[in-house]
Amino acid sequence: ILFGGFAHPIPLRILCLTLVPLHSVWLWQEFSNPGAQLSLVMSLSLLVPAGFKETAFLYAISSAGLTHAMAKACSAGRMERCTCDEAPDLENREAWQWGGCGDNLKYSNKFVKEFLGRKPNKDLRARVDFHNNLVGMKVIKAGVETTCKCHGVSGSCTVRTCWRQLSPFHEIGKQLKQKYETSLKVGSTTNEATGEGDISPPKKSIPGHSDQIPRTTDLVYIDDSPSFCLMSRYSPGTSGRKCYKDKNCDSICCGRGHNTQSRVVTRPCQCQVRWCCYVECKQCTQREEVYTCKD
């Protein structure tokens, strides 16, 4: 869905690599707009055509996920057309040598940019999506670190082997979540000299919205988000949704409060591996409290 507008079809193998990290971020990250995280998982087909800040997040984290997965797949030998990252031309390398198998960000960036195609000129929504895709890629690039391993007698580190490594994807997700929180609403302007369109603050000043000119690292959107607290075409709402009393009930339940239900559950416990080859468990009964959002 998210990559439907790209210049080339995505190989299923790479798409699967991308969806794994996205799954973890969407399910476990909490958003300031109550209920938005649930909608991200359950209403993708409706959110993607919209122009909300949640849509901006989806595009950014999808392009970031594809870039990250491609770079990792290259270094792991899962791709036919790429391998490890090449040794960069760096100064002051007398005390260490370039080696290991670095994540191939150069190839993955080129690959994803081919999907994006050229920057669209006229359609505002297409320019916004293109912009947010690039934001995701830039967060990946900014998270590249040089990792080194020491060699020598008794760990003396007389020689070091170094390689470049991407940040874990959950860290990328946190950074994009922060950008989601500070995303900017935008409009469109046209360069009279070239006739090309560009992203700019809305023409009319809107209460509660910044007139700040968006940077290339800001997530941007064009439509205000609906309330995800109530059932709508974009969200199933949060009524009856399970929450955690001390963690997120106030946010997820949108201030409506929550119900507490005590129940007895039976779960496997005291499990042991038996020769050969099965796991034997006892059944333990315990009472637990379940919290769900009020209507």
PDB file of C-alpha atoms in Angstrom:
ATOM      1  CA  ILE A   1       0.000   0.000   0.000  1.00  0.00           C
ATOM      2  CA  LEU A   2       2.611   2.527   1.125  1.00  0.00           C
ATOM      3  CA  PHE A   3       4.925   1.925  -1.807  1.00  0.00           C
ATOM      4  CA  GLY A   4       2.273   1.913  -4.506  1.00  0.00           C
ATOM      5  CA  GLY A   5       3.425   5.257  -5.907  1.00  0.00           C
ATOM      6  CA  PHE A   6       7.086   4.314  -6.200  1.00  0.00           C
ATOM      7  CA  ALA A   7       8.817   4.085  -9.562  1.00  0.00           C
ATOM      8  CA  HIS A   8       9.446   0.305  -9.427  1.00  0.00           C
ATOM      9  CA  PRO A   9       7.652  -2.680  -7.885  1.00  0.00           C
ATOM     10  CA  ILE A  10       9.130  -3.863  -4.590  1.00  0.00           C
ATOM     11  CA  PRO A  11      10.447  -7.423  -4.404  1.00  0.00           C
ATOM     12  CA  LEU A  12       8.319  -9.366  -1.925  1.00  0.00           C
ATOM     13  CA  ARG A  13      11.444 -10.496  -0.081  1.00  0.00           C
ATOM     14  CA  ILE A  14      12.467  -6.914   0.731  1.00  0.00           C
ATOM     15  CA  LEU A  15       8.912  -5.881   1.597  1.00  0.00           C
ATOM     16  CA  CYS A  16       8.795  -8.665   4.202  1.00  0.00           C
ATOM     17  CA  LEU A  17      12.105  -7.477   5.663  1.00  0.00           C
ATOM     18  CA  THR A  18      10.597  -4.009   5.995  1.00  0.00           C
ATOM     19  CA  LEU A  19       7.366  -5.044   7.696  1.00  0.00           C
ATOM     20  CA  VAL A  20       9.071  -6.749  10.650  1.00  0.00           C
ATOM     21  CA  PRO A  21      10.533  -3.576  12.213  1.00  0.00           C
ATOM     22  CA  LEU A  22       7.414  -1.576  11.336  1.00  0.00           C
ATOM     23  CA  HIS A  23       5.278  -4.064  13.242  1.00  0.00           C
ATOM     24  CA  SER A  24       7.238  -3.520  16.456  1.00  0.00           C
ATOM     25  CA  VAL A  25       7.070   0.273  16.262  1.00  0.00           C
ATOM     26  CA  TRP A  26       3.374   0.506  15.409  1.00  0.00           C
ATOM     27  CA  LEU A  27       2.257  -1.915  18.086  1.00  0.00           C
ATOM     28  CA  TRP A  28       4.284  -0.665  21.027  1.00  0.00           C
ATOM     29  CA  GLN A  29       4.878   3.043  20.531  1.00  0.00           C
ATOM     30  CA  GLU A  30       2.329   5.371  22.086  1.00  0.00           C
ATOM     31  CA  PHE A  31       1.253   8.507  20.274  1.00  0.00           C
ATOM     32  CA  SER A  32       0.045  11.830  21.639  1.00  0.00           C
ATOM     33  CA  ASN A  33      -3.216  11.495  19.705  1.00  0.00           C
ATOM     34  CA  PRO A  34      -5.068   8.909  21.850  1.00  0.00           C
ATOM     35  CA  GLY A  35      -5.964   5.800  19.955  1.00  0.00           C
ATOM     36  CA  ALA A  36      -3.816   6.687  16.950  1.00  0.00           C
ATOM     37  CA  GLN A  37      -1.485   3.721  17.454  1.00  0.00           C
ATOM     38  CA  LEU A  38      -4.438   1.321  17.224  1.00  0.00           C
ATOM     39  CA  SER A  39      -5.617   2.995  14.055  1.00  0.00           C
ATOM     40  CA  LEU A  40      -2.151   2.735  12.515  1.00  0.00           C
ATOM     41  CA  VAL A  41      -2.370  -1.039  12.751  1.00  0.00           C
ATOM     42  CA  MET A  42      -6.028  -1.594  11.942  1.00  0.00           C
ATOM     43  CA  SER A  43      -6.863   1.136   9.405  1.00  0.00           C
ATOM     44  CA  LEU A  44      -3.823   1.415   7.139  1.00  0.00           C
ATOM     45  CA  SER A  45      -5.850   1.236   3.953  1.00  0.00           C
ATOM     46  CA  LEU A  46      -7.842   4.291   5.070  1.00  0.00           C
ATOM     47  CA  LEU A  47      -5.007   6.282   6.632  1.00  0.00           C
ATOM     48  CA  VAL A  48      -2.602   6.025   3.706  1.00  0.00           C
ATOM     49  CA  PRO A  49      -4.777   7.968   1.213  1.00  0.00           C
ATOM     50  CA  ALA A  50      -5.364  10.683   3.843  1.00  0.00           C
ATOM     51  CA  GLY A  51      -3.003  13.565   4.591  1.00  0.00           C
ATOM     52  CA  PHE A  52      -2.815  13.343   8.394  1.00  0.00           C
ATOM     53  CA  LYS A  53       0.259  13.536  10.601  1.00  0.00           C
ATOM     54  CA  GLU A  54      -0.215   9.798  11.199  1.00  0.00           C
ATOM     55  CA  THR A  55       0.062   9.311   7.436  1.00  0.00           C
ATOM     56  CA  ALA A  56       3.304  11.302   7.466  1.00  0.00           C
ATOM     57  CA  PHE A  57       4.673   8.961  10.123  1.00  0.00           C
ATOM     58  CA  LEU A  58       3.663   5.897   8.115  1.00  0.00           C
ATOM     59  CA  TYR A  59       5.459   7.080   4.994  1.00  0.00           C
ATOM     60  CA  ALA A  60       8.599   8.076   6.900  1.00  0.00           C
ATOM     61  CA  ILE A  61       8.911   4.887   8.898  1.00  0.00           C
ATOM     62  CA  SER A  62       8.146   2.753   5.840  1.00  0.00           C
ATOM     63  CA  SER A  63      10.943   4.299   3.779  1.00  0.00           C
ATOM     64  CA  ALA A  64      13.222   4.091   6.824  1.00  0.00           C
ATOM     65  CA  GLY A  65      12.288   0.442   7.294  1.00  0.00           C
ATOM     66  CA  LEU A  66      12.994  -0.392   3.669  1.00  0.00           C
ATOM     67  CA  THR A  67      16.342   1.447   3.738  1.00  0.00           C
ATOM     68  CA  HIS A  68      17.351  -0.256   6.988  1.00  0.00           C
ATOM     69  CA  ALA A  69      16.252  -3.716   5.836  1.00  0.00           C
ATOM     70  CA  MET A  70      18.048  -3.382   2.498  1.00  0.00           C
ATOM     71  CA  ALA A  71      21.331  -2.322   4.123  1.00  0.00           C
ATOM     72  CA  LYS A  72      21.145  -5.195   6.616  1.00  0.00           C
ATOM     73  CA  ALA A  73      20.223  -7.709   3.919  1.00  0.00           C
ATOM     74  CA  CYS A  74      23.264  -6.687   1.864  1.00  0.00           C
ATOM     75  CA  SER A  75      25.698  -7.163   4.745  1.00  0.00           C
ATOM     76  CA  ALA A  76      24.052 -10.483   5.691  1.00  0.00           C
ATOM     77  CA  GLY A  77      24.511 -11.853   2.170  1.00  0.00           C
ATOM     78  CA  ARG A  78      20.783 -12.147   1.459  1.00  0.00           C
ATOM     79  CA  MET A  79      20.930 -10.004  -1.695  1.00  0.00           C
ATOM     80  CA  GLU A  80      22.465 -10.967  -5.028  1.00  0.00           C
ATOM     81  CA  ARG A  81      23.402  -7.465  -6.204  1.00  0.00           C
ATOM     82  CA  CYS A  82      25.102  -6.105  -3.105  1.00  0.00           C
ATOM     83  CA  THR A  83      27.439  -7.181  -0.311  1.00  0.00           C
ATOM     84  CA  CYS A  84      29.138  -5.441   2.602  1.00  0.00           C
ATOM     85  CA  ASP A  85      29.709  -1.709   2.758  1.00  0.00           C
ATOM     86  CA  GLU A  86      32.844  -0.487   0.988  1.00  0.00           C
ATOM     87  CA  ALA A  87      35.717   0.955   3.019  1.00  0.00           C
ATOM     88  CA  PRO A  88      35.393   4.758   3.075  1.00  0.00           C
ATOM     89  CA  ASP A  89      38.281   7.094   2.305  1.00  0.00           C
ATOM     90  CA  LEU A  90      38.989   8.360   5.827  1.00  0.00           C
ATOM     91  CA  GLU A  91      41.960  10.154   7.331  1.00  0.00           C
ATOM     92  CA  ASN A  92      43.872   9.188  10.474  1.00  0.00           C
ATOM     93  CA  ARG A  93      43.506   5.450  10.005  1.00  0.00           C
ATOM     94  CA  GLU A  94      47.067   4.510  11.015  1.00  0.00           C
ATOM     95  CA  ALA A  95      45.958   2.798  14.227  1.00  0.00           C
ATOM     96  CA  TRP A  96      43.141   0.760  12.749  1.00  0.00           C
ATOM     97  CA  GLN A  97      42.031  -1.007   9.597  1.00  0.00           C
ATOM     98  CA  TRP A  98      38.697  -1.085   7.818  1.00  0.00           C
ATOM     99  CA  GLY A  99      37.157  -4.549   7.898  1.00  0.00           C
ATOM    100  CA  GLY A 100      34.261  -6.587   9.198  1.00  0.00           C
ATOM    101  CA  CYS A 101      31.054  -6.369   7.190  1.00  0.00           C
ATOM    102  CA  GLY A 102      29.437  -2.970   7.385  1.00  0.00           C
ATOM    103  CA  ASP A 103      25.774  -2.287   6.619  1.00  0.00           C
ATOM    104  CA  ASN A 104      25.552  -1.176   2.982  1.00  0.00           C
ATOM    105  CA  LEU A 105      23.672   2.112   3.323  1.00  0.00           C
ATOM    106  CA  LYS A 106      25.015   3.440   0.014  1.00  0.00           C
ATOM    107  CA  TYR A 107      23.324   0.674  -1.981  1.00  0.00           C
ATOM    108  CA  SER A 108      20.087   0.747   0.023  1.00  0.00           C
ATOM    109  CA  ASN A 109      19.773   4.539  -0.391  1.00  0.00           C
ATOM    110  CA  LYS A 110      20.210   4.204  -4.140  1.00  0.00           C
ATOM    111  CA  PHE A 111      17.673   1.371  -4.226  1.00  0.00           C
ATOM    112  CA  VAL A 112      14.997   3.294  -2.298  1.00  0.00           C
ATOM    113  CA  LYS A 113      15.541   6.514  -4.270  1.00  0.00           C
ATOM    114  CA  GLU A 114      14.807   4.566  -7.437  1.00  0.00           C
ATOM    115  CA  PHE A 115      11.464   3.613  -5.884  1.00  0.00           C
ATOM    116  CA  LEU A 116      10.715   7.232  -5.088  1.00  0.00           C
ATOM    117  CA  GLY A 117      11.470   8.418  -8.594  1.00  0.00           C
ATOM    118  CA  ARG A 118      11.695  12.136  -9.332  1.00  0.00           C
ATOM    119  CA  LYS A 119      10.434  14.781  -6.957  1.00  0.00           C
ATOM    120  CA  PRO A 120       6.842  15.635  -7.999  1.00  0.00           C
ATOM    121  CA  ASN A 121       6.287  19.280  -8.966  1.00  0.00           C
ATOM    122  CA  LYS A 122       2.589  20.096  -8.954  1.00  0.00           C
ATOM    123  CA  ASP A 123       0.562  17.777  -6.708  1.00  0.00           C
ATOM    124  CA  LEU A 124       0.844  18.868  -3.059  1.00  0.00           C
ATOM    125  CA  ARG A 125      -0.029  15.486  -1.609  1.00  0.00           C
ATOM    126  CA  ALA A 126       2.590  13.745  -3.753  1.00  0.00           C
ATOM    127  CA  ARG A 127       5.220  16.297  -2.685  1.00  0.00           C
ATOM    128  CA  VAL A 128       4.320  15.790   0.975  1.00  0.00           C
ATOM    129  CA  ASP A 129       4.617  12.005   0.672  1.00  0.00           C
ATOM    130  CA  PHE A 130       7.944  12.359  -1.157  1.00  0.00           C
ATOM    131  CA  HIS A 131       9.222  14.729   1.538  1.00  0.00           C
ATOM    132  CA  ASN A 132       8.239  12.383   4.380  1.00  0.00           C
ATOM    133  CA  ASN A 133       9.838   9.410   2.644  1.00  0.00           C
ATOM    134  CA  LEU A 134      13.116  11.347   2.477  1.00  0.00           C
ATOM    135  CA  VAL A 135      12.833  12.237   6.174  1.00  0.00           C
ATOM    136  CA  GLY A 136      12.776   8.537   7.018  1.00  0.00           C
ATOM    137  CA  MET A 137      15.881   7.909   4.928  1.00  0.00           C
ATOM    138  CA  LYS A 138      17.724  10.842   6.526  1.00  0.00           C
ATOM    139  CA  VAL A 139      17.058   9.508  10.025  1.00  0.00           C
ATOM    140  CA  ILE A 140      18.648   6.207   8.987  1.00  0.00           C
ATOM    141  CA  LYS A 141      21.713   8.001   7.585  1.00  0.00           C
ATOM    142  CA  ALA A 142      22.119  10.143  10.706  1.00  0.00           C
ATOM    143  CA  GLY A 143      22.159   7.005  12.864  1.00  0.00           C
ATOM    144  CA  VAL A 144      25.196   5.380  11.224  1.00  0.00           C
ATOM    145  CA  GLU A 145      27.949   4.641  13.737  1.00  0.00           C
ATOM    146  CA  THR A 146      31.482   3.296  13.427  1.00  0.00           C
ATOM    147  CA  THR A 147      31.913   0.091  15.447  1.00  0.00           C
ATOM    148  CA  CYS A 148      35.377  -1.270  16.234  1.00  0.00           C
ATOM    149  CA  LYS A 149      36.808  -4.522  17.578  1.00  0.00           C
ATOM    150  CA  CYS A 150      40.216  -4.722  19.269  1.00  0.00           C
ATOM    151  CA  HIS A 151      42.926  -7.237  18.373  1.00  0.00           C
ATOM    152  CA  GLY A 152      46.161  -7.915  20.193  1.00  0.00           C
ATOM    153  CA  VAL A 153      47.749  -9.859  23.028  1.00  0.00           C
ATOM    154  CA  SER A 154      45.507  -9.892  26.126  1.00  0.00           C
ATOM    155  CA  GLY A 155      43.202  -7.354  24.559  1.00  0.00           C
ATOM    156  CA  SER A 156      45.923  -4.734  24.188  1.00  0.00           C
ATOM    157  CA  CYS A 157      44.117  -3.290  21.175  1.00  0.00           C
ATOM    158  CA  THR A 158      47.279  -2.779  19.143  1.00  0.00           C
ATOM    159  CA  VAL A 159      45.104  -3.186  16.062  1.00  0.00           C
ATOM    160  CA  ARG A 160      41.431  -2.353  15.628  1.00  0.00           C
ATOM    161  CA  THR A 161      39.081  -3.536  12.920  1.00  0.00           C
ATOM    162  CA  CYS A 162      36.242  -1.090  12.268  1.00  0.00           C
ATOM    163  CA  TRP A 163      33.042  -1.075  10.232  1.00  0.00           C
ATOM    164  CA  ARG A 164      29.936   1.081   9.885  1.00  0.00           C
ATOM    165  CA  GLN A 165      26.732  -0.061  11.509  1.00  0.00           C
ATOM    166  CA  LEU A 166      23.154   1.230  11.483  1.00  0.00           C
ATOM    167  CA  SER A 167      21.291   2.077  14.672  1.00  0.00           C
ATOM    168  CA  PRO A 168      18.785  -0.554  15.876  1.00  0.00           C
ATOM    169  CA  PHE A 169      15.438   0.058  14.220  1.00  0.00           C
ATOM    170  CA  HIS A 170      13.623   0.614  17.503  1.00  0.00           C
ATOM    171  CA  GLU A 171      15.865   3.677  17.983  1.00  0.00           C
ATOM    172  CA  ILE A 172      14.895   4.900  14.520  1.00  0.00           C
ATOM    173  CA  GLY A 173      11.258   4.438  15.497  1.00  0.00           C
ATOM    174  CA  LYS A 174      11.720   6.579  18.613  1.00  0.00           C
ATOM    175  CA  GLN A 175      13.249   9.405  16.588  1.00  0.00           C
ATOM    176  CA  LEU A 176      10.460   9.330  14.022  1.00  0.00           C
ATOM    177  CA  LYS A 177       7.900   9.254  16.815  1.00  0.00           C
ATOM    178  CA  GLN A 178       9.426  12.498  18.135  1.00  0.00           C
ATOM    179  CA  LYS A 179       9.214  13.999  14.661  1.00  0.00           C
ATOM    180  CA  TYR A 180       5.574  12.914  14.511  1.00  0.00           C
ATOM    181  CA  GLU A 181       4.929  14.867  17.716  1.00  0.00           C
ATOM    182  CA  THR A 182       6.423  18.055  16.200  1.00  0.00           C
ATOM    183  CA  SER A 183       5.183  17.617  12.619  1.00  0.00           C
ATOM    184  CA  LEU A 184       4.101  20.740  10.732  1.00  0.00           C
ATOM    185  CA  LYS A 185       0.952  21.458   8.760  1.00  0.00           C
ATOM    186  CA  VAL A 186       1.786  22.788   5.306  1.00  0.00           C
ATOM    187  CA  GLY A 187       0.292  24.234   2.158  1.00  0.00           C
ATOM    188  CA  SER A 188       1.600  24.822  -1.334  1.00  0.00           C
ATOM    189  CA  THR A 189       3.366  27.659  -3.144  1.00  0.00           C
ATOM    190  CA  THR A 190       4.410  27.975  -6.780  1.00  0.00           C
ATOM    191  CA  ASN A 191       7.711  29.366  -7.985  1.00  0.00           C
ATOM    192  CA  GLU A 192       6.641  31.924 -10.604  1.00  0.00           C
ATOM    193  CA  ALA A 193       9.959  31.689 -12.431  1.00  0.00           C
ATOM    194  CA  THR A 194      10.007  27.911 -12.859  1.00  0.00           C
ATOM    195  CA  GLY A 195       6.361  26.999 -12.351  1.00  0.00           C
ATOM    196  CA  GLU A 196       7.400  24.328  -9.852  1.00  0.00           C
ATOM    197  CA  GLY A 197       5.460  23.789  -6.652  1.00  0.00           C
ATOM    198  CA  ASP A 198       6.937  23.704  -3.179  1.00  0.00           C
ATOM    199  CA  ILE A 199       5.893  22.995   0.396  1.00  0.00           C
ATOM    200  CA  SER A 200       5.261  26.017   2.629  1.00  0.00           C
ATOM    201  CA  PRO A 201       3.297  27.014   5.759  1.00  0.00           C
ATOM    202  CA  PRO A 202      -0.484  27.279   5.211  1.00  0.00           C
ATOM    203  CA  LYS A 203      -1.518  30.494   3.429  1.00  0.00           C
ATOM    204  CA  LYS A 204      -3.940  31.379   6.223  1.00  0.00           C
ATOM    205  CA  SER A 205      -2.695  31.483   9.787  1.00  0.00           C
ATOM    206  CA  ILE A 206      -4.363  28.679  11.734  1.00  0.00           C
ATOM    207  CA  PRO A 207      -4.754  28.883  15.544  1.00  0.00           C
ATOM    208  CA  GLY A 208      -2.639  26.229  17.228  1.00  0.00           C
ATOM    209  CA  HIS A 209      -0.439  25.719  14.161  1.00  0.00           C
ATOM    210  CA  SER A 210       3.046  27.054  13.581  1.00  0.00           C
ATOM    211  CA  ASP A 211       3.897  29.269  10.607  1.00  0.00           C
ATOM    212  CA  GLN A 212       7.407  27.843  10.688  1.00  0.00           C
ATOM    213  CA  ILE A 213       8.903  26.968   7.318  1.00  0.00           C
ATOM    214  CA  PRO A 214       9.414  23.187   7.347  1.00  0.00           C
ATOM    215  CA  ARG A 215      12.968  21.896   7.268  1.00  0.00           C
ATOM    216  CA  THR A 216      14.053  18.901   5.233  1.00  0.00           C
ATOM    217  CA  THR A 217      14.109  16.887   8.466  1.00  0.00           C
ATOM    218  CA  ASP A 218      10.559  17.775   9.600  1.00  0.00           C
ATOM    219  CA  LEU A 219       7.548  15.556   9.031  1.00  0.00           C
ATOM    220  CA  VAL A 220       4.757  17.479   7.297  1.00  0.00           C
ATOM    221  CA  TYR A 221       1.035  16.939   6.717  1.00  0.00           C
ATOM    222  CA  ILE A 222      -1.854  18.747   5.022  1.00  0.00           C
ATOM    223  CA  ASP A 223      -5.009  17.664   6.902  1.00  0.00           C
ATOM    224  CA  ASP A 224      -5.845  17.839  10.604  1.00  0.00           C
ATOM    225  CA  SER A 225      -6.210  14.410  12.194  1.00  0.00           C
ATOM    226  CA  PRO A 226      -9.656  13.217  13.277  1.00  0.00           C
ATOM    227  CA  SER A 227     -10.309  12.036  16.805  1.00  0.00           C
ATOM    228  CA  PHE A 228      -9.172   8.448  17.112  1.00  0.00           C
ATOM    229  CA  CYS A 229     -11.006   8.142  20.423  1.00  0.00           C
ATOM    230  CA  LEU A 230     -14.391   7.546  18.809  1.00  0.00           C
ATOM    231  CA  MET A 231     -15.405   5.028  16.173  1.00  0.00           C
ATOM    232  CA  SER A 232     -15.126   6.422  12.659  1.00  0.00           C
ATOM    233  CA  ARG A 233     -13.987   5.389   9.194  1.00  0.00           C
ATOM    234  CA  TYR A 234     -10.403   5.939  10.352  1.00  0.00           C
ATOM    235  CA  SER A 235     -10.527   4.225  13.715  1.00  0.00           C
ATOM    236  CA  PRO A 236     -12.461   1.566  15.633  1.00  0.00           C
ATOM    237  CA  GLY A 237     -12.287   3.877  18.648  1.00  0.00           C
ATOM    238  CA  THR A 238     -11.008   2.967  22.093  1.00  0.00           C
ATOM    239  CA  SER A 239     -14.217   1.838  23.798  1.00  0.00           C
ATOM    240  CA  GLY A 240     -13.595  -1.541  25.447  1.00  0.00           C
ATOM    241  CA  ARG A 241      -9.914  -1.454  24.613  1.00  0.00           C
ATOM    242  CA  LYS A 242      -7.529  -3.139  27.048  1.00  0.00           C
ATOM    243  CA  CYS A 243      -5.060  -0.816  28.753  1.00  0.00           C
ATOM    244  CA  TYR A 244      -2.491  -0.791  31.548  1.00  0.00           C
ATOM    245  CA  LYS A 245      -3.616   1.084  34.653  1.00  0.00           C
ATOM    246  CA  ASP A 246      -0.317   2.694  35.612  1.00  0.00           C
ATOM    247  CA  LYS A 247       0.978   3.159  32.068  1.00  0.00           C
ATOM    248  CA  ASN A 248      -1.538   4.313  29.483  1.00  0.00           C
ATOM    249  CA  CYS A 249      -5.198   4.013  30.560  1.00  0.00           C
ATOM    250  CA  ASP A 250      -5.602   7.790  30.955  1.00  0.00           C
ATOM    251  CA  SER A 251      -4.266   8.439  27.461  1.00  0.00           C
ATOM    252  CA  ILE A 252      -5.817   5.557  25.547  1.00  0.00           C
ATOM    253  CA  CYS A 253      -9.240   5.922  27.161  1.00  0.00           C
ATOM    254  CA  CYS A 254      -9.291   9.616  26.194  1.00  0.00           C
ATOM    255  CA  GLY A 255     -10.247  10.761  29.684  1.00  0.00           C
ATOM    256  CA  ARG A 256     -13.415   8.604  29.831  1.00  0.00           C
ATOM    257  CA  GLY A 257     -12.028   6.381  32.573  1.00  0.00           C
ATOM    258  CA  HIS A 258     -11.668   2.613  32.627  1.00  0.00           C
ATOM    259  CA  ASN A 259     -13.427  -0.461  33.994  1.00  0.00           C
ATOM    260  CA  THR A 260     -11.675  -2.968  36.242  1.00  0.00           C
ATOM    261  CA  GLN A 261     -12.519  -6.647  36.008  1.00  0.00           C
ATOM    262  CA  SER A 262     -11.075  -9.403  38.177  1.00  0.00           C
ATOM    263  CA  ARG A 263     -10.795 -12.835  36.618  1.00  0.00           C
ATOM    264  CA  VAL A 264      -9.179 -16.214  37.220  1.00  0.00           C
ATOM    265  CA  VAL A 265      -6.826 -17.456  34.510  1.00  0.00           C
ATOM    266  CA  THR A 266      -4.954 -20.726  34.034  1.00  0.00           C
ATOM    267  CA  ARG A 267      -1.518 -20.651  32.443  1.00  0.00           C
ATOM    268  CA  PRO A 268       1.359 -23.106  31.913  1.00  0.00           C
ATOM    269  CA  CYS A 269       4.000 -22.789  34.630  1.00  0.00           C
ATOM    270  CA  GLN A 270       7.092 -24.508  36.072  1.00  0.00           C
ATOM    271  CA  CYS A 271       7.962 -25.840  32.622  1.00  0.00           C
ATOM    272  CA  GLN A 272      10.823 -28.301  32.170  1.00  0.00           C
ATOM    273  CA  VAL A 273      12.450 -29.831  29.115  1.00  0.00           C
ATOM    274  CA  ARG A 274      12.180 -33.636  29.161  1.00  0.00           C
ATOM    275  CA  TRP A 275      14.389 -36.095  27.293  1.00  0.00           C
ATOM    276  CA  CYS A 276      13.661 -36.380  24.480  1.00  0.00           C
ATOM    277  CA  CYS A 277      12.211 -33.956  23.182  1.00  0.00           C
ATOM    278  CA  TYR A 278       9.272 -32.177  24.726  1.00  0.00           C
ATOM    279  CA  VAL A 279       8.415 -29.567  27.338  1.00  0.00           C
ATOM    280  CA  GLU A 280       6.350 -30.569  30.360  1.00  0.00           C
ATOM    281  CA  CYS A 281       4.438 -27.884  32.259  1.00  0.00           C
ATOM    282  CA  LYS A 282       2.122 -27.668  35.215  1.00  0.00           C
ATOM    283  CA  GLN A 283      -1.079 -25.643  35.067  1.00  0.00           C
ATOM    284  CA  CYS A 284      -1.176 -22.757  37.525  1.00  0.00           C
ATOM    285  CA  THR A 285      -4.266 -20.755  38.404  1.00  0.00           C
ATOM    286  CA  GLN A 286      -4.041 -17.111  39.395  1.00  0.00           C
ATOM    287  CA  ARG A 287      -6.293 -14.092  39.735  1.00  0.00           C
ATOM    288  CA  GLU A 288      -5.557 -10.976  37.705  1.00  0.00           C
ATOM    289  CA  GLU A 289      -7.162  -7.611  37.057  1.00  0.00           C
ATOM    290  CA  VAL A 290      -7.990  -6.494  33.527  1.00  0.00           C
ATOM    291  CA  TYR A 291      -8.547  -2.836  32.647  1.00  0.00           C
ATOM    292  CA  THR A 292     -10.675  -1.739  29.685  1.00  0.00           C
ATOM    293  CA  CYS A 293     -11.761   1.697  28.477  1.00  0.00           C
ATOM    294  CA  LYS A 294     -15.278   2.868  29.268  1.00  0.00           C
ATOM    295  CA  ASP A 295     -17.727   3.754  26.491  1.00  0.00           C
TER     296      ASP A 295
END
